Amino acid sequence: KKQKTKSGLGSMEGYVRNAAEALKTSEWHVLEVRDLSSDGTSSDGTLQVWAMVGNGSLQRIRIKLPRIVYVDSRVELKQGLVGQLLVKRVERHLPHNRSCGMLYEVSMPERLFQTGDWIGQLKPSDPSVEPSSLDGLGRLLDSVYETGTPLLLKAT
């Protein structure tokens, strides 16, 4: 019967544990960042990073970046996890010094952003306010802002 070492250093389990710990605690020296989209144009937000990690090993790391937009709303929106959206109220300076009523940061998967179906998931925090009673979401939202920063640039 094999005896396990206390730290598991001689085993595969120990190797994996040490590699995971190095990813969390060590400095990364990024060598390459690549979008994993199949056609190079429509990404799901998954990037592949090749990095030298603090313990001297070359690691391939997959990172999934969310798309973040800012929504200026006329009514208070439900915050937290709403469907596939993460909604939180923020204060930011808008372009052209435009004032805003209620500004929300909305984070979502890249694919959802590309389909445009995310707007229908935004809900007013007051259940008595129905988007249909406001002539649809056009009355609910004043404007939507997106930084336009490519995912590859956001990764760095």
Tab-separated table of C-alpha atoms in Angstrom:
chain	number	residue	atom	x	y	z
A	1	LYS	CA	0.000	0.000	0.000
A	2	LYS	CA	1.377	3.394	-1.029
A	3	GLN	CA	1.652	6.002	1.631
A	4	LYS	CA	0.609	9.541	0.777
A	5	THR	CA	2.991	12.258	1.767
A	6	LYS	CA	1.552	14.851	4.082
A	7	SER	CA	1.638	17.607	1.452
A	8	GLY	CA	0.955	15.285	-1.461
A	9	LEU	CA	4.002	16.669	-3.278
A	10	GLY	CA	4.901	13.406	-4.975
A	11	SER	CA	1.447	12.765	-6.362
A	12	MET	CA	-0.576	14.077	-9.294
A	13	GLU	CA	-3.008	15.555	-6.783
A	14	GLY	CA	-0.151	17.520	-5.218
A	15	TYR	CA	0.998	18.755	-8.615
A	16	VAL	CA	-2.486	19.986	-9.526
A	17	ARG	CA	-2.958	21.589	-6.112
A	18	ASN	CA	0.405	23.387	-6.360
A	19	ALA	CA	-0.355	24.604	-9.897
A	20	ALA	CA	-3.762	25.953	-8.833
A	21	GLU	CA	-2.222	27.688	-5.827
A	22	ALA	CA	0.492	29.223	-8.029
A	23	LEU	CA	-2.191	30.634	-10.363
A	24	LYS	CA	-3.913	32.332	-7.437
A	25	THR	CA	-0.905	33.651	-5.538
A	26	SER	CA	1.940	34.115	-8.027
A	27	GLU	CA	2.733	36.786	-10.531
A	28	TRP	CA	1.790	36.033	-14.147
A	29	HIS	CA	4.009	36.943	-17.081
A	30	VAL	CA	1.537	36.931	-19.964
A	31	LEU	CA	3.030	35.732	-23.240
A	32	GLU	CA	-0.074	35.602	-25.437
A	33	VAL	CA	-3.789	36.376	-25.285
A	34	ARG	CA	-5.966	34.836	-27.987
A	35	ASP	CA	-9.688	35.042	-28.703
A	36	LEU	CA	-11.071	31.523	-28.989
A	37	SER	CA	-13.840	32.375	-31.455
A	38	SER	CA	-13.922	29.933	-34.310
A	39	ASP	CA	-14.332	32.494	-37.092
A	40	GLY	CA	-12.433	35.368	-35.489
A	41	THR	CA	-15.431	37.709	-35.540
A	42	SER	CA	-18.100	36.510	-33.106
A	43	SER	CA	-16.653	35.681	-29.721
A	44	ASP	CA	-18.403	34.195	-26.725
A	45	GLY	CA	-16.015	36.146	-24.516
A	46	THR	CA	-13.618	33.248	-23.903
A	47	LEU	CA	-9.930	34.071	-24.178
A	48	GLN	CA	-6.936	31.784	-23.955
A	49	VAL	CA	-3.962	33.133	-22.063
A	50	TRP	CA	-0.503	31.612	-22.141
A	51	ALA	CA	1.467	32.789	-19.118
A	52	MET	CA	4.587	31.959	-17.178
A	53	VAL	CA	3.454	31.584	-13.593
A	54	GLY	CA	5.593	32.348	-10.535
A	55	ASN	CA	6.761	28.739	-10.136
A	56	GLY	CA	8.340	28.882	-13.617
A	57	SER	CA	5.752	26.797	-15.396
A	58	LEU	CA	4.004	27.691	-18.633
A	59	GLN	CA	0.247	27.610	-18.102
A	60	ARG	CA	-2.684	27.771	-20.504
A	61	ILE	CA	-5.537	29.623	-18.819
A	62	ARG	CA	-9.058	30.137	-20.165
A	63	ILE	CA	-10.742	33.357	-19.116
A	64	LYS	CA	-14.374	34.183	-19.814
A	65	LEU	CA	-14.963	37.935	-19.859
A	66	PRO	CA	-18.427	39.388	-19.401
A	67	ARG	CA	-19.756	42.270	-21.507
A	68	ILE	CA	-20.494	45.361	-19.422
A	69	VAL	CA	-22.891	48.099	-20.495
A	70	TYR	CA	-24.279	51.084	-18.635
A	71	VAL	CA	-28.020	51.711	-18.710
A	72	ASP	CA	-29.576	55.083	-17.879
A	73	SER	CA	-33.072	54.260	-16.663
A	74	ARG	CA	-36.119	56.406	-15.994
A	75	VAL	CA	-37.337	54.038	-13.268
A	76	GLU	CA	-35.511	52.099	-10.586
A	77	LEU	CA	-34.415	48.669	-11.849
A	78	LYS	CA	-34.221	45.402	-9.930
A	79	GLN	CA	-30.611	44.879	-8.831
A	80	GLY	CA	-28.593	41.718	-8.363
A	81	LEU	CA	-28.809	38.654	-10.573
A	82	VAL	CA	-31.764	39.119	-12.933
A	83	GLY	CA	-31.945	36.232	-15.410
A	84	GLN	CA	-28.459	36.107	-16.931
A	85	LEU	CA	-27.763	39.756	-16.043
A	86	LEU	CA	-25.882	41.125	-13.053
A	87	VAL	CA	-27.354	44.586	-12.412
A	88	LYS	CA	-26.019	47.155	-9.938
A	89	ARG	CA	-26.543	50.879	-9.538
A	90	VAL	CA	-23.424	52.995	-10.060
A	91	GLU	CA	-22.306	56.585	-10.388
A	92	ARG	CA	-20.239	57.402	-13.463
A	93	HIS	CA	-19.529	60.399	-15.650
A	94	LEU	CA	-21.395	60.039	-18.908
A	95	PRO	CA	-20.104	61.214	-22.296
A	96	HIS	CA	-20.583	64.898	-23.089
A	97	ASN	CA	-21.263	65.633	-19.384
A	98	ARG	CA	-24.761	64.283	-19.815
A	99	SER	CA	-26.728	63.952	-16.590
A	100	CYS	CA	-28.436	60.687	-15.799
A	101	GLY	CA	-31.436	59.636	-13.772
A	102	MET	CA	-30.508	56.199	-12.487
A	103	LEU	CA	-27.388	54.635	-13.951
A	104	TYR	CA	-26.896	50.866	-13.764
A	105	GLU	CA	-23.938	48.681	-14.665
A	106	VAL	CA	-25.208	45.574	-16.428
A	107	SER	CA	-22.852	42.618	-16.816
A	108	MET	CA	-23.777	39.700	-19.087
A	109	PRO	CA	-22.325	36.861	-21.163
A	110	GLU	CA	-20.943	38.038	-24.509
A	111	ARG	CA	-23.300	35.817	-26.515
A	112	LEU	CA	-26.341	37.370	-24.828
A	113	PHE	CA	-25.044	40.842	-25.672
A	114	GLN	CA	-24.540	39.887	-29.319
A	115	THR	CA	-28.100	38.595	-29.685
A	116	GLY	CA	-29.571	41.756	-28.147
A	117	ASP	CA	-32.040	39.727	-26.049
A	118	TRP	CA	-30.686	41.106	-22.783
A	119	ILE	CA	-32.800	44.281	-22.722
A	120	GLY	CA	-35.966	42.239	-22.172
A	121	GLN	CA	-34.461	40.793	-18.969
A	122	LEU	CA	-34.254	44.202	-17.251
A	123	LYS	CA	-37.067	44.545	-14.727
A	124	PRO	CA	-38.327	47.546	-12.713
A	125	SER	CA	-37.825	47.117	-8.954
A	126	ASP	CA	-41.417	48.256	-8.364
A	127	PRO	CA	-43.675	45.393	-9.498
A	128	SER	CA	-46.534	47.830	-10.155
A	129	VAL	CA	-44.481	49.404	-12.971
A	130	GLU	CA	-44.880	47.209	-16.035
A	131	PRO	CA	-42.788	47.823	-19.169
A	132	SER	CA	-45.961	47.291	-21.190
A	133	SER	CA	-47.674	50.149	-19.329
A	134	LEU	CA	-44.762	52.395	-20.309
A	135	ASP	CA	-45.083	51.674	-24.050
A	136	GLY	CA	-42.391	49.042	-23.860
A	137	LEU	CA	-38.785	49.234	-22.776
A	138	GLY	CA	-38.178	52.396	-24.801
A	139	ARG	CA	-39.971	54.336	-22.080
A	140	LEU	CA	-38.228	52.425	-19.317
A	141	LEU	CA	-34.681	53.181	-20.523
A	142	ASP	CA	-33.291	56.549	-21.430
A	143	SER	CA	-29.997	55.416	-22.983
A	144	VAL	CA	-27.467	52.576	-23.106
A	145	TYR	CA	-23.692	53.079	-23.096
A	146	GLU	CA	-20.978	50.606	-24.006
A	147	THR	CA	-17.292	51.413	-23.905
A	148	GLY	CA	-16.625	49.766	-27.265
A	149	THR	CA	-13.420	48.283	-25.893
A	150	PRO	CA	-12.532	45.029	-27.663
A	151	LEU	CA	-12.407	41.962	-25.429
A	152	LEU	CA	-8.726	41.384	-26.132
A	153	LEU	CA	-7.914	44.857	-24.833
A	154	LYS	CA	-10.098	44.381	-21.746
A	155	ALA	CA	-8.175	41.215	-20.900
A	156	THR	CA	-4.955	43.145	-20.440
